[in-house]
Amino acid sequence: MSWMIFWCFSLSLSLSFTAACGCLQLTPPVVLSLLRRNQCFLNESLYIRESEEELAGLQITSCQLNSDMRVCIIGAGVIGLSTAQSIYQHFHSRITPLTIEVYADVFTPLTTSDGAAGFWQPYLYDKGNVQETKWNKETFDYLLSCLSSPDSVKMGIFLQSGYNLCTETAPDPSFKDAVLGFRQLTKRELDMFPGYSFGWFNTTLMIEGKTYLPWLMDWLKQRNVKFHQRKIGSFKELADSGADVIINCSGVRSGDLQPDPELQPARGQIIKVDAPWLKHWILTHDSSSGVYNSPYIIPGSRLVTVGGVFQVGNWSLQNSTVDHKNIWEAACKLEPSLQHARIVDDWTGLRPTRSKVRLVRETIRSGPTSFEVIHNYGHGGFGLTIHRGCAEEAARLFGQILEQKGLLAHSKSRL
Amino acid sequence: MKRVKVVVVGAGVVGLSTAVCVAETLPHCSVTVIAEKFSPDTTGDGAAGILLPREFPDIPLERQRRWFKESFDHLLAIADSPQASDAGVYLSSGYHIFKEIPCDKKPFWSEFVFGFRYMTDREMKRFPNHKFGQAFTTLKCECLSYLPWLEKRLRAVGGQIIREKVTDLHKLALNYDAIMNCSGLGSRFLVNDEEVYPVRGQMLKVSAPWLKNFIRDGDGNTYIYPGIRYVSIGGTRQANDWRLEVDEEDSEGILERCCRLEPSLRAAQVMGEWVGLRPSRANPRVERQYLHVQGRQVPLVHNYGHGSCGVTLSWGTALDALELLRQSLFEKPPQARL
């Protein structure tokens, strides 16, 4: 690793600081602590040396004149905003100053998170992605704890019960222990839904993007997180402007920043209707059509979201009249009372679909320098469902970066 | 065959249900509803309309089960149809919580609602002052929509409506062949039934569209019922209290108790307050007698005293009343009038 060496400058800074303190003793421990205070990176080899005399061979490998830790988050959907929140919560008192900025070309109410129904439920089966199941549950438990707070309404969080309907008997879903009161549907209940022979009932949480995102933005703004409305062309662009760590929460368009053949849009279209007598969500599962390609009806706090389609590879953000017709017919068959509901709006969104969530660190070289990127994208149709677990994990990865840079006040001293 | 003239006294949920039952089932009967109050001024109009029975002491359990099952099935068919929004009938899930474990943990009606079970420990965590709870899905039937919808159904089969207060059943019997008395609390005066007494209930209408599940305290005094356009929160149970005016202290008590059960209600706006008098009686009176009028025996079928279970038992008791009427018409056909 090659680092810029500013040790002379830094040392002289330290000395002037010391002089200002009226303390002229330049013993090795003092030097070291001064260097640490100025956030200098020490050569790893120093860590092995125990003898203070060997400080003569001190090699300061890197120093930042500016002790600012600048985190730049790309994306202001639920993933970007909640990651900013987690990072603030974990590190604002441990790193000073910690500057967090969010860059995005779209903000609430125009993000993918805003259009989604805001319904907590992962896909039925995690296909071995136990990490995702863990993050989903963490998010549920977190939101459940927020339910009793005075902010719950402002956060857009509330409970709602409903039906998962299957065309055939199916094994218990991954979320059965996370949700409340999970049970199988009785025959009498299934009689209400012709064509479906099996299913489950449970109570889950709703987390409406149109309310949650503004709440998150307010929360962040109150804590001096800055927002920039700008499309970022490359990670390097941010790194060159001084970003220390970049967090990539750019969702379905992550491919513009770094090609990822595993990331694909899964187009969804929904119809918003006024049907306030509906108090339960209904999701159908047809193994032949695939997840979310089957009707669903999800009442929100004001309107009911009716879907759905799941068209992999379709980038079109235009509402399709064919999709509208199919969605509406299937939904009215599922819930006959919808026939008299007032249709308010159509909306199309692109689920950032991937074989699994990409939540990893990456060190990117740029000429002689390198910078850290944390990727947090690819949450498919379960972004709101998994957001908090992923944000906490991203914060943990961020903490790793800070530790490796020797920036954490509480990190174990290796000297 | 001569048309049998049936008159139904009362246009609340019991009266209109009874009228529709008769009019749709007995084509040779003409049905007229006479009442002083119509929707939105009946007792049922202010009630939340959640289908949740209680057990009456002196009615055979089998009959009570039948009353509830038939009401539930009838309304379920409406909820499951395109008519649901017009009729104001839909499914409602929620929690029935108890501060002390009740003697009857699994009441007689548990098999007729959907998915009846005990609440899990995690679910009970939200209610630290309560030790036990039942979770189930039942129906909600909002009279503000349901009564006009029943009226339409009545008129569709030739039923008539007269807006008039009835004070003398003998006089009424002069012009009709059979009387169905669905006068609720009014029966206290109309048929001198002193067993009928009001149980005053006050409630608040609040705007809290994020609430989807009901919560009812088993003691009957606190409830939160999310409705179509507002959430009904309550309540009070004041026996022999005839006051129809809103009591501020009652409102404060309701808000305090409900916010404790559901803290998010603190963010809810109060839209209005309402008071109703439950037509209470030890047991509902669904039975038949005869009025002797000018040498005629006029069947008088009573269907009143449902207390807090008017909506809950309306269809089942209406069917019972219909059966009593049918029997009386079969046993004693009305004499031709000169």
mmCIF file of C-alpha atoms in Angstrom, chain A residues 78-79 82-87 90 359 376 386-396:
data_model
loop_
_atom_site.group_PDB
_atom_site.id
_atom_site.type_symbol
_atom_site.label_atom_id
_atom_site.label_comp_id
_atom_site.label_asym_id
_atom_site.label_seq_id
_atom_site.Cartn_x
_atom_site.Cartn_y
_atom_site.Cartn_z
ATOM 1 C CA VAL A 78 -35.635 3.872 1.951
ATOM 2 C CA ILE A 79 -32.242 2.158 1.717
ATOM 3 C CA SER A 82 -32.105 4.458 6.580
ATOM 4 C CA THR A 83 -28.416 3.758 6.016
ATOM 5 C CA ALA A 84 -27.693 7.421 6.713
ATOM 6 C CA GLN A 85 -29.731 7.100 9.884
ATOM 7 C CA SER A 86 -27.943 3.996 11.132
ATOM 8 C CA ILE A 87 -24.533 5.487 10.452
ATOM 9 C CA HIS A 90 -23.847 4.513 15.654
ATOM 10 C CA LEU A 359 -24.319 -5.623 0.924
ATOM 11 C CA ASN A 376 -26.326 -1.725 -0.311
ATOM 12 C CA ILE A 386 -35.466 -5.451 4.998
ATOM 13 C CA HIS A 387 -34.252 -1.862 5.184
ATOM 14 C CA ARG A 388 -33.318 -1.561 8.843
ATOM 15 C CA GLY A 389 -31.419 -4.835 9.024
ATOM 16 C CA CYS A 390 -29.406 -3.820 5.975
ATOM 17 C CA ALA A 391 -28.834 -0.284 7.238
ATOM 18 C CA GLU A 392 -27.442 -1.662 10.497
ATOM 19 C CA GLU A 393 -25.216 -4.047 8.582
ATOM 20 C CA ALA A 394 -23.980 -1.221 6.363
ATOM 21 C CA ALA A 395 -23.213 0.761 9.495
ATOM 22 C CA ARG A 396 -21.276 -2.212 10.819
#
